[in-house]
PDB file of C-alpha atoms in Angstrom:
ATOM      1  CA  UNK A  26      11.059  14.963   8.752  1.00 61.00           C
ATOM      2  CA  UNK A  27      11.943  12.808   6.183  1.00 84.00           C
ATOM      3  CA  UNK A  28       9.217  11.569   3.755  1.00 80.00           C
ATOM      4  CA  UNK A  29       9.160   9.066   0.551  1.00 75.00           C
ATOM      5  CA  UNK A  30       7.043   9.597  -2.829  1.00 74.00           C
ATOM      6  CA  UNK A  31       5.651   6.716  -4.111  1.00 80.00           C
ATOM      7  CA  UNK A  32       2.770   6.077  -6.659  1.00 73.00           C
ATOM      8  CA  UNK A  33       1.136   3.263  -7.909  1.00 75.00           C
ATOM      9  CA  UNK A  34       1.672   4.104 -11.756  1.00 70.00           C
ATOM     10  CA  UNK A  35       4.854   4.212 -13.814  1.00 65.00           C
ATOM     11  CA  UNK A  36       3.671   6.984 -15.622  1.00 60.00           C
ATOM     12  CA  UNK A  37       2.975   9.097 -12.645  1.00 62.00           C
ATOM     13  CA  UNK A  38       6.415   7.794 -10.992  1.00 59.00           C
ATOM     14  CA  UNK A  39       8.369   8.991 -13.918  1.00 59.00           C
ATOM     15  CA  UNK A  40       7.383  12.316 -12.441  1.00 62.00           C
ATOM     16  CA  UNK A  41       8.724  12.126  -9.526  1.00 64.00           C
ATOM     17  CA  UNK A  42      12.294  12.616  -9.391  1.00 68.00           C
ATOM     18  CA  UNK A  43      13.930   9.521  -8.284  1.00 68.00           C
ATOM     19  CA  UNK A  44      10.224   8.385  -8.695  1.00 71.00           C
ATOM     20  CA  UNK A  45       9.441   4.507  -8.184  1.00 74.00           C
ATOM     21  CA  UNK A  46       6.644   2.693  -8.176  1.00 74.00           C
ATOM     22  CA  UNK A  47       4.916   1.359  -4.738  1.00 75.00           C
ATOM     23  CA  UNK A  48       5.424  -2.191  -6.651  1.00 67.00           C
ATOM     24  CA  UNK A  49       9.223  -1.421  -7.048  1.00 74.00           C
ATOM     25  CA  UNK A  50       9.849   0.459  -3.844  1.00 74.00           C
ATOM     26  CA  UNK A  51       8.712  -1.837  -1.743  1.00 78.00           C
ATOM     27  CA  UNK A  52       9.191  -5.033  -3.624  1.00 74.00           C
ATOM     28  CA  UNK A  53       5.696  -6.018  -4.005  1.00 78.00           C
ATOM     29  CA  UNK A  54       4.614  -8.854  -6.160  1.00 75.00           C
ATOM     30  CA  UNK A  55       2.373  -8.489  -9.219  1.00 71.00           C
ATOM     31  CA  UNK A  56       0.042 -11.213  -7.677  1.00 70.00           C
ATOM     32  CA  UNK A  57      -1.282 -10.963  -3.949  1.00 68.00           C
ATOM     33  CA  UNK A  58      -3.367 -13.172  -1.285  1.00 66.00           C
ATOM     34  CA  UNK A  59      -4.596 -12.195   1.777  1.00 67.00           C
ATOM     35  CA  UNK A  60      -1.494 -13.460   3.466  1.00 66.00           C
ATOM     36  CA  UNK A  61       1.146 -11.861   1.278  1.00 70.00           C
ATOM     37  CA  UNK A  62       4.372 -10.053   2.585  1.00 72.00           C
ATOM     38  CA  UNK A  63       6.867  -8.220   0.305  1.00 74.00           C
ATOM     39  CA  UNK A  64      10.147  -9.318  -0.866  1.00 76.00           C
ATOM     40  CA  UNK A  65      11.879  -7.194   1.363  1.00 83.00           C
ATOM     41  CA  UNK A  66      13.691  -8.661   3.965  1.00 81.00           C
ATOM     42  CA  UNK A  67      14.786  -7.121   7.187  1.00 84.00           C
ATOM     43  CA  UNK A  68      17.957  -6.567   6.733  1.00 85.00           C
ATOM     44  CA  UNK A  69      18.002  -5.043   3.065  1.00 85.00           C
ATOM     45  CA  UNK A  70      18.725  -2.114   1.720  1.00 83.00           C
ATOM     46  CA  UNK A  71      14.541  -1.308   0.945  1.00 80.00           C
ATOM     47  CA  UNK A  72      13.976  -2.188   4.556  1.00 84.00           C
ATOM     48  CA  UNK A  73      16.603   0.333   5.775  1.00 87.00           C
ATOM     49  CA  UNK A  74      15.348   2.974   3.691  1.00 84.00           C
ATOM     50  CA  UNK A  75      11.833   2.824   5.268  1.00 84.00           C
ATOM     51  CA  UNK A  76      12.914   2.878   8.829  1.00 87.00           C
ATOM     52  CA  UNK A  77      14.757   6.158   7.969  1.00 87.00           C
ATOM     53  CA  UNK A  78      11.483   7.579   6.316  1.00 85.00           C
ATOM     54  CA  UNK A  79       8.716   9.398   9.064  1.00 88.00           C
ATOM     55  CA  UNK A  80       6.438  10.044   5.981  1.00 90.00           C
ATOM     56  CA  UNK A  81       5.006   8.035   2.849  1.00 87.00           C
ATOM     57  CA  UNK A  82       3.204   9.477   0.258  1.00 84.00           C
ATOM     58  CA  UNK A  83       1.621   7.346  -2.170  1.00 84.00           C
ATOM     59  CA  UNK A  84      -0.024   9.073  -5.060  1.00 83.00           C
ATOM     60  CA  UNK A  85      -2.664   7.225  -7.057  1.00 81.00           C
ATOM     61  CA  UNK A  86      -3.390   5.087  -4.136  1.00 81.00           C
ATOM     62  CA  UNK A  87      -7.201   4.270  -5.421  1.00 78.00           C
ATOM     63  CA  UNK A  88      -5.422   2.605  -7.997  1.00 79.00           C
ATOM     64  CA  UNK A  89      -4.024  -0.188  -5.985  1.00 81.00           C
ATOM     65  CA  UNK A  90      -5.939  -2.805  -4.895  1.00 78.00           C
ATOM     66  CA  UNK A  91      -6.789  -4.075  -0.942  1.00 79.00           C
ATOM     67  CA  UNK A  92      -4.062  -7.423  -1.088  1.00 83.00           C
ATOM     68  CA  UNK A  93      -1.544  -4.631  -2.069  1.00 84.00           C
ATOM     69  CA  UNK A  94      -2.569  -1.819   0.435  1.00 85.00           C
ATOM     70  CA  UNK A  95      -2.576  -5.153   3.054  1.00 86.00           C
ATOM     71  CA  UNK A  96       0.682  -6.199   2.312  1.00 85.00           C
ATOM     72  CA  UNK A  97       2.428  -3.129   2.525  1.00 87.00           C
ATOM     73  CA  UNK A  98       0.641  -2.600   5.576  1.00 89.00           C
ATOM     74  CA  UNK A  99       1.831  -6.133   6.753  1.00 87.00           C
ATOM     75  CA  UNK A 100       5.179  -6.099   5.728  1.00 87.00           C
ATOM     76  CA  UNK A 101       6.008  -2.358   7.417  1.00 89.00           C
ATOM     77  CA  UNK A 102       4.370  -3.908  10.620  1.00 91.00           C
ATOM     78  CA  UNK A 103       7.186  -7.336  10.040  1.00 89.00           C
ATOM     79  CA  UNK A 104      10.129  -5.453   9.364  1.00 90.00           C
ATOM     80  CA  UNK A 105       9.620  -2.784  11.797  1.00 90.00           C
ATOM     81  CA  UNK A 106       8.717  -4.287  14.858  1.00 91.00           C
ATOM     82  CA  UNK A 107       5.572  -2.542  15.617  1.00 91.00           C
ATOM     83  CA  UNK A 108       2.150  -3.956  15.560  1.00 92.00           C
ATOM     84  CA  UNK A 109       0.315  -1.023  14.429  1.00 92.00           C
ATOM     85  CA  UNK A 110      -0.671   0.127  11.285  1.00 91.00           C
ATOM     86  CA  UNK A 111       1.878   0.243   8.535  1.00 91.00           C
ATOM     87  CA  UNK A 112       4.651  -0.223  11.522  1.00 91.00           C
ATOM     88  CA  UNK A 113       3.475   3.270  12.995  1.00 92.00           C
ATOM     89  CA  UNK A 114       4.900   5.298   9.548  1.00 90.00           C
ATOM     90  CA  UNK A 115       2.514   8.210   8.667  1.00 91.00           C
ATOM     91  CA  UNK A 116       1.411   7.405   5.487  1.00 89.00           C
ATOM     92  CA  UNK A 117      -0.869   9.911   3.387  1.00 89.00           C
ATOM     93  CA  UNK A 118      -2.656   7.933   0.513  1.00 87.00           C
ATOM     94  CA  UNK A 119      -3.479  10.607  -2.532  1.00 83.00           C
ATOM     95  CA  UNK A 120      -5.196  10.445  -5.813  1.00 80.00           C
ATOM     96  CA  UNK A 121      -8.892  11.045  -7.325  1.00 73.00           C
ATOM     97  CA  UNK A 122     -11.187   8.873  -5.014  1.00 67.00           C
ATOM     98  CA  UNK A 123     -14.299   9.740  -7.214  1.00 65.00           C
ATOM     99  CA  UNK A 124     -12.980   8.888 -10.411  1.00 65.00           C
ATOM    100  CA  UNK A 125     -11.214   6.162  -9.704  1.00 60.00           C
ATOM    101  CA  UNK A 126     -13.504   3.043  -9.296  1.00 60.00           C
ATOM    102  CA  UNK A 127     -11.944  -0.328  -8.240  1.00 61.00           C
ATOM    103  CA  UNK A 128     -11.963  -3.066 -10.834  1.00 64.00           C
ATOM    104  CA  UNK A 129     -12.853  -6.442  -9.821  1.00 67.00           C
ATOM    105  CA  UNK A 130     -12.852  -9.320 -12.247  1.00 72.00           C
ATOM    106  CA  UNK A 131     -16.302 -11.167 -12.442  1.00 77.00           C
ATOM    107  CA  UNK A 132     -17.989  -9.138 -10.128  1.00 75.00           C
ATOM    108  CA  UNK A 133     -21.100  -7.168  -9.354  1.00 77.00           C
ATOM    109  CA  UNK A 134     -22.036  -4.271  -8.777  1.00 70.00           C
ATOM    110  CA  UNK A 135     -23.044  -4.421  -5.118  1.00 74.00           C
ATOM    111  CA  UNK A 136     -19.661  -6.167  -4.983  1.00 71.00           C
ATOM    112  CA  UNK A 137     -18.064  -3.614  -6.342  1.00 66.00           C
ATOM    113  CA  UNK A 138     -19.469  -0.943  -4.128  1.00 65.00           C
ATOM    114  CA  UNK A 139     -18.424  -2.777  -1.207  1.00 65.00           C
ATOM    115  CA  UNK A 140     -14.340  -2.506  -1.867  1.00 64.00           C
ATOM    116  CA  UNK A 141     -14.205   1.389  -1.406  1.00 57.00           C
ATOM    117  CA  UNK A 142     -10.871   2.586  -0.480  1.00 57.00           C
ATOM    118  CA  UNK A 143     -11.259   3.687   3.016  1.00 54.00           C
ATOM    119  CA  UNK A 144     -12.823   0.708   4.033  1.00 53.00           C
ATOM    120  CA  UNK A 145      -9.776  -0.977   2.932  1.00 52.00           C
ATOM    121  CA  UNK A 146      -7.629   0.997   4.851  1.00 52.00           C
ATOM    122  CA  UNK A 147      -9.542   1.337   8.264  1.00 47.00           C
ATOM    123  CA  UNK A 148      -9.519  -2.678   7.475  1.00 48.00           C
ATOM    124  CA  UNK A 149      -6.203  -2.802   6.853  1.00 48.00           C
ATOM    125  CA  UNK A 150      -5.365  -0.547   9.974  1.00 49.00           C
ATOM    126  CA  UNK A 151      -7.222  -3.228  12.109  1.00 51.00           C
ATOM    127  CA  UNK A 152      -5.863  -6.242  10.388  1.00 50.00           C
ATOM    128  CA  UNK A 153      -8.978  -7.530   9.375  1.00 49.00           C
ATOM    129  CA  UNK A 154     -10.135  -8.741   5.581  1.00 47.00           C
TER     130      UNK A 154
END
């Protein structure tokens, strides 16, 4: 099995060895929508990489937010050809899930609570918001 580091800080990517950031990796842009994809077109050399991989591991996951986690999620699903989550790659999302609290600009703390990280990924799984 072949399987990919990735992490969603520079420190923690410096590392790795060959370490990159999710952001890098997979050509993800600083600022995300709902209906983002990557830069990462089919045929490049990113894309090529990723249908090689079985396994991603992305360390400091809580870190990213949901538009990110969705457009990876989106983009895999695009460039591989499969309509399932994260184009049917096994990805294992690691990090500190209690210490790590989401950040969301002008928001409450109800709203806050709401955004927890596995939400976002059983959302993201189902394509939903």
């Amino acid at each position: 099995m072949i399987a990919l580091a990735t992490t969603t800080s520079s420190v923690a990517a410096a590392l790795l060895s060959g370490g990159c950031t999710a952001h890098s990796r997979f050509e993800i842009p600083l600022q995300t929508i709902d209906a983002t994809v990557t830069r990462m077109s089919k045929q490049s050399g990113g894309a090529k990489l990723i249908q090689n991989y079985k396994l991603i591991i992305w360390d400091k996951a809580p870190m990213a937010s949901r538009r990110t986690i969705k457009t990876v999620d989106w983009s895999f699903r695009d460039i591989l050809d499969i309509n399932e989550p994260f184009g049917g790659k096994i990805m294992v999302f690691g990090g500190d899930f209690r210490q790590v609290l989401l950040v969301i600009r002008k928001s409450t703390r109800a709203e806050t609570g709401k955004c927890k990280f596995g939400k976002i990924i059983l959302m993201a799984s189902h394509g939903k918001d």
